Amino acid sequence: MKKFSVTSLAMIIFVGVFGFPNIANNFKAVGTSASLMLMVGAIIFFLPLCLIMAEFGAYAKDRAAGIYAWIEIGLGKKIAYIAIWSYFVANIFYLPTLATRIPTYLSFVFFGDAEVTNTQTALLGTVALIFALIIGLKYEKQFHKVSTFVGYLSLFVAGIFLVAGIYVYATGQSSTAITATTFAINLHDKPSIAMILSTFAWIIFAFGGAEICGVYVDKLDEPEKNFPKAIFIASATIGILYVLGILAIATFGTADEFSQVSLVNAVISGYQFMGQKLGLGPWFIRMIAVSYTLITTVSLVLWSVALAKSVFSEVPEGTFPEWLTRKTETGVLKNSLIFQTILALLFIFLTTFGGDKAGELYYKIYDMSTMSFIVPYFFLALSYIIFKKKNHISPFQAVKNPIAGMVLGSLLLILCLVSLIFSGYDISKSFADQMGTIELYYGGLLFFLLIGVVIKFFSGKKR
């Protein structure tokens, strides 16, 4: 099989991580100061995360389980299981979210607006999931070529937005005043501090996803050298585009204007504001919608394949039912891909056809799973601290001094804790006033962790 190039893997990371809604949502939450916050997040969280993944990837270059393998190296199989179970919980709800964005983008392609019903969304989302399943089963080994093309397409589309933002600013048409003071972070009172802490905590979520590269490390030539290269190219590109994206979006509309836009429509709406500023016709939005239909479809395939490999490819025998970890002769996790797709389809049909109560239940469970997203990064940081303490030597070393490595891991560990705390807790409100939110987020995390422990317990009993 032909090996991946550095560029191919960098584009896979880029497509998996970079999300325009993250730009729009952070802008409408705190305005242009989000640009500074994203910059800080990129430097103190995303960069250490990528350095750690690069070192682990070069060390475990022959393993295909990605983040599971990296956590197991430092913390052993039991903790790696808890981490990867949390990873599965967080991401299994992300698959139907991606799939149901595609019908909205298609609606913009054909109608120039989000003229799509819930039933149409469910049916077209089903088609998207089945399409992603077929690609994952039949063409996953060749799919990096498509991913590379779509990665460049995503860069091009983002580039259009940034260049247009520069033009609008330079010609004095900016909707938001952009000066040195607009980047200032307001820390004058407790509510504003709470908003900053909460926003920064959720910014960490915007940088999640780079770990999907881990399942492709064994597909690279000279992975000990090329894997870190791919991570650095992708991480630098993502960080720069996030920061500049905030500035560009501010030129096309105000934070209040973007606050009227839904999460799903945030991608296209940013370009709609841009089109209005520049006097572009309906063709422009249709072109952007075609691009994001392709980008989201490829992202759906990548996430589906990466999730199956991370969770089911290297867990010890008996951790999950044997049929879930069974591979075909070509190494494809056929049953786990089908299982994931069925779960995602059930979630879509539950929310669409199950009635209001079923929909409310699903979204409550979805919210309960949110904190699970941080758990794998927490254990990855802890694994790296142990890894450096034991003085393991990787072909690529983020830092050569073991103590410096432990400091790097500790920084990531602390930031994960900050995200866990302040993405669900508001310091400006009393504990009693936000008990419902606390129970939802932190109770949900404990609930899903308990389910994972129970599954592990009964799996061990059967062995």
Coordinates of N, CA, C and O in Angstrom, one line a residue, residues 200-271:
F200 N -13.0 30.7 27.6 CA -11.7 30.0 27.5 C -11.8 28.5 27.6 O -11.1 27.8 26.9
A201 N -12.6 28.1 28.6 CA -12.8 26.6 28.8 C -13.4 26.0 27.5 O -12.9 24.9 27.1
W202 N -14.3 26.7 26.9 CA -14.9 26.1 25.7 C -14.0 26.2 24.5 O -14.2 25.5 23.5
I203 N -13.1 27.2 24.5 CA -12.2 27.3 23.4 C -11.3 26.1 23.3 O -10.9 25.7 22.2
I204 N -11.0 25.4 24.4 CA -10.3 24.2 24.4 C -11.0 23.2 23.5 O -10.3 22.4 22.8
F205 N -12.3 23.2 23.5 CA -13.1 22.2 22.7 C -12.9 22.5 21.2 O -12.9 21.6 20.4
A206 N -12.6 23.8 20.9 CA -12.4 24.2 19.5 C -11.1 23.5 18.9 O -11.0 23.4 17.7
F207 N -10.2 23.2 19.8 CA -8.9 22.6 19.3 C -8.9 21.1 19.4 O -7.9 20.5 19.2
G208 N -10.0 20.5 19.8 CA -10.1 19.1 19.9 C -10.2 18.4 18.5 O -10.7 19.0 17.6
G209 N -9.6 17.2 18.4 CA -9.8 16.5 17.2 C -8.5 16.1 16.5 O -8.4 15.2 15.7
A210 N -7.4 16.8 16.9 CA -6.1 16.5 16.2 C -5.6 15.1 16.5 O -4.8 14.6 15.7
E211 N -6.2 14.5 17.5 CA -5.7 13.1 17.8 C -6.1 12.1 16.8 O -5.6 11.0 16.8
I212 N -7.1 12.5 15.9 CA -7.4 11.5 14.9 C -6.3 11.1 14.0 O -6.3 10.0 13.3
C213 N -5.2 11.9 14.0 CA -4.0 11.6 13.2 C -3.3 10.4 13.7 O -2.6 9.7 13.0
G214 N -3.6 10.1 15.0 CA -2.9 8.9 15.6 C -3.1 7.6 14.9 O -2.3 6.7 15.0
V215 N -4.3 7.4 14.4 CA -4.7 6.2 13.8 C -4.0 6.0 12.4 O -4.2 4.9 11.8
Y216 N -3.3 7.0 11.9 CA -2.7 6.9 10.6 C -1.2 7.0 10.7 O -0.5 7.0 9.7
V217 N -0.6 7.0 11.9 CA 0.8 7.1 12.1 C 1.6 6.0 11.4 O 2.7 6.1 10.8
D218 N 1.0 4.8 11.4 CA 1.6 3.6 10.8 C 1.5 3.6 9.3 O 2.1 2.7 8.6
K219 N 0.8 4.6 8.7 CA 0.7 4.7 7.3 C 1.7 5.6 6.6 O 1.7 5.8 5.4
L220 N 2.6 6.2 7.5 CA 3.5 7.2 7.0 C 4.9 6.6 6.7 O 5.3 5.6 7.4
D221 N 5.6 7.1 5.7 CA 7.0 6.7 5.6 C 7.8 7.5 6.7 O 7.5 8.7 6.9
E222 N 8.7 6.9 7.3 CA 9.5 7.5 8.4 C 8.7 8.3 9.4 O 8.8 9.5 9.5
P223 N 7.7 7.6 10.0 CA 6.8 8.3 10.9 C 7.5 9.1 12.1 O 6.9 10.1 12.5
E224 N 8.6 8.6 12.5 CA 9.3 9.3 13.6 C 9.7 10.7 13.2 O 9.8 11.6 14.1
K225 N 9.9 10.9 11.9 CA 10.2 12.2 11.4 C 9.0 13.0 10.8 O 8.8 14.2 11.1
N226 N 8.2 12.2 10.0 CA 7.2 12.9 9.3 C 5.9 13.1 10.1 O 5.1 14.0 9.8
F227 N 5.6 12.3 11.1 CA 4.5 12.5 11.9 C 4.5 13.8 12.7 O 3.5 14.6 12.6
P228 N 5.6 14.2 13.4 CA 5.7 15.5 14.0 C 5.6 16.6 13.0 O 4.9 17.6 13.2
K229 N 6.1 16.5 11.8 CA 6.0 17.5 10.7 C 4.6 17.8 10.4 O 4.2 18.9 10.3
A230 N 3.8 16.7 10.2 CA 2.4 16.8 9.8 C 1.6 17.5 10.9 O 0.8 18.4 10.6
I231 N 1.9 17.2 12.1 CA 1.2 17.8 13.3 C 1.5 19.3 13.3 O 0.6 20.1 13.5
F232 N 2.8 19.6 13.2 CA 3.2 21.0 13.3 C 2.6 21.9 12.2 O 2.1 23.0 12.4
I233 N 2.6 21.3 11.0 CA 2.0 22.1 9.8 C 0.5 22.3 10.1 O 0.0 23.5 9.9
A234 N -0.2 21.3 10.5 CA -1.6 21.4 10.7 C -1.9 22.3 11.9 O -2.8 23.2 11.8
S235 N -1.2 22.1 13.0 CA -1.5 22.9 14.2 C -1.2 24.4 14.0 O -2.0 25.3 14.4
A236 N -0.1 24.7 13.3 CA 0.2 26.2 13.0 C -0.9 26.8 12.1 O -1.4 27.9 12.4
T237 N -1.3 26.0 11.1 CA -2.3 26.5 10.2 C -3.7 26.7 10.9 O -4.3 27.8 10.7
I238 N -4.1 25.8 11.7 CA -5.3 25.9 12.5 C -5.3 27.1 13.4 O -6.2 27.9 13.5
G239 N -4.2 27.2 14.2 CA -4.1 28.3 15.2 C -4.2 29.6 14.5 O -4.9 30.5 14.9
I240 N -3.4 29.8 13.4 CA -3.4 31.1 12.7 C -4.8 31.4 12.1 O -5.3 32.6 12.2
L241 N -5.4 30.4 11.5 CA -6.7 30.7 10.9 C -7.8 31.0 11.9 O -8.7 31.8 11.6
Y242 N -7.8 30.4 13.1 CA -8.7 30.7 14.1 C -8.6 32.1 14.6 O -9.6 32.9 14.7
V243 N -7.4 32.5 14.8 CA -7.1 33.9 15.3 C -7.5 34.9 14.2 O -8.2 35.9 14.5
L244 N -7.1 34.8 13.0 CA -7.4 35.7 11.9 C -8.8 35.6 11.6 O -9.4 36.6 11.1
G245 N -9.5 34.5 11.7 CA -10.9 34.3 11.4 C -11.8 35.2 12.2 O -12.8 35.7 11.7
I246 N -11.4 35.4 13.5 CA -12.2 36.3 14.4 C -12.1 37.7 13.8 O -13.2 38.4 13.8
L247 N -11.0 38.1 13.4 CA -10.8 39.5 12.9 C -11.6 39.7 11.6 O -12.3 40.7 11.4
A248 N -11.6 38.7 10.7 CA -12.3 38.7 9.5 C -13.8 38.8 9.7 O -14.5 39.6 9.1
I249 N -14.3 37.9 10.6 CA -15.7 37.9 10.8 C -16.2 39.2 11.4 O -17.4 39.6 11.2
A250 N -15.4 39.8 12.2 CA -15.8 41.1 12.8 C -16.0 42.2 11.8 O -16.7 43.1 12.0
T251 N -15.3 42.1 10.6 CA -15.5 43.1 9.6 C -16.8 43.0 8.9 O -17.3 43.9 8.3
F252 N -17.4 41.7 8.9 CA -18.6 41.5 8.1 C -19.9 41.7 8.9 O -20.9 41.9 8.4
G253 N -19.8 41.6 10.2 CA -20.9 41.7 11.1 C -20.6 41.9 12.5 O -19.4 41.7 12.9
T254 N -21.5 42.4 13.3 CA -21.2 42.6 14.7 C -21.5 41.3 15.5 O -22.2 40.4 15.0
A255 N -21.1 41.3 16.8 CA -21.3 40.1 17.6 C -22.8 39.9 17.8 O -23.4 38.8 17.9
D256 N -23.6 41.1 17.9 CA -25.0 41.0 18.1 C -25.7 40.4 16.9 O -26.7 39.6 17.0
E257 N -25.2 40.7 15.7 CA -25.8 40.2 14.5 C -25.6 38.7 14.4 O -26.5 37.9 14.0
F258 N -24.4 38.3 14.7 CA -24.1 36.8 14.7 C -24.8 36.1 15.8 O -25.0 34.8 15.7
S259 N -25.2 36.7 16.9 CA -25.9 36.0 17.9 C -27.3 35.6 17.5 O -27.9 34.8 18.1
Q260 N -27.8 36.2 16.4 CA -29.1 35.8 15.9 C -29.0 34.5 15.0 O -30.0 34.0 14.5
V261 N -27.8 34.1 14.7 CA -27.6 32.9 13.8 C -27.5 31.6 14.6 O -26.8 31.6 15.6
S262 N -28.1 30.6 14.1 CA -28.0 29.3 14.8 C -26.6 28.7 14.6 O -25.9 29.1 13.6
L263 N -26.3 27.7 15.4 CA -25.0 27.0 15.3 C -24.8 26.4 13.9 O -23.7 26.6 13.3
V264 N -25.8 25.7 13.4 CA -25.6 25.0 12.1 C -25.5 26.0 10.9 O -24.7 25.8 10.0
N265 N -26.2 27.1 11.0 CA -26.1 28.1 9.9 C -25.0 29.1 10.1 O -24.7 29.9 9.2
A266 N -24.2 29.0 11.2 CA -23.1 29.9 11.4 C -22.1 29.9 10.3 O -21.5 31.0 9.9
V267 N -21.8 28.7 9.8 CA -20.8 28.6 8.7 C -21.2 29.4 7.5 O -20.5 30.3 7.0
I268 N -22.4 29.2 7.0 CA -22.9 29.8 5.8 C -23.2 31.3 6.0 O -22.9 32.2 5.2
S269 N -23.7 31.6 7.2 CA -24.1 33.0 7.5 C -22.9 33.9 7.5 O -23.0 35.1 7.1
G270 N -21.7 33.5 7.9 CA -20.5 34.3 7.9 C -20.2 34.7 6.4 O -19.9 35.9 6.2
Y271 N -20.4 33.8 5.5 CA -20.2 34.1 4.1 C -21.3 34.9 3.5 O -21.1 35.7 2.6

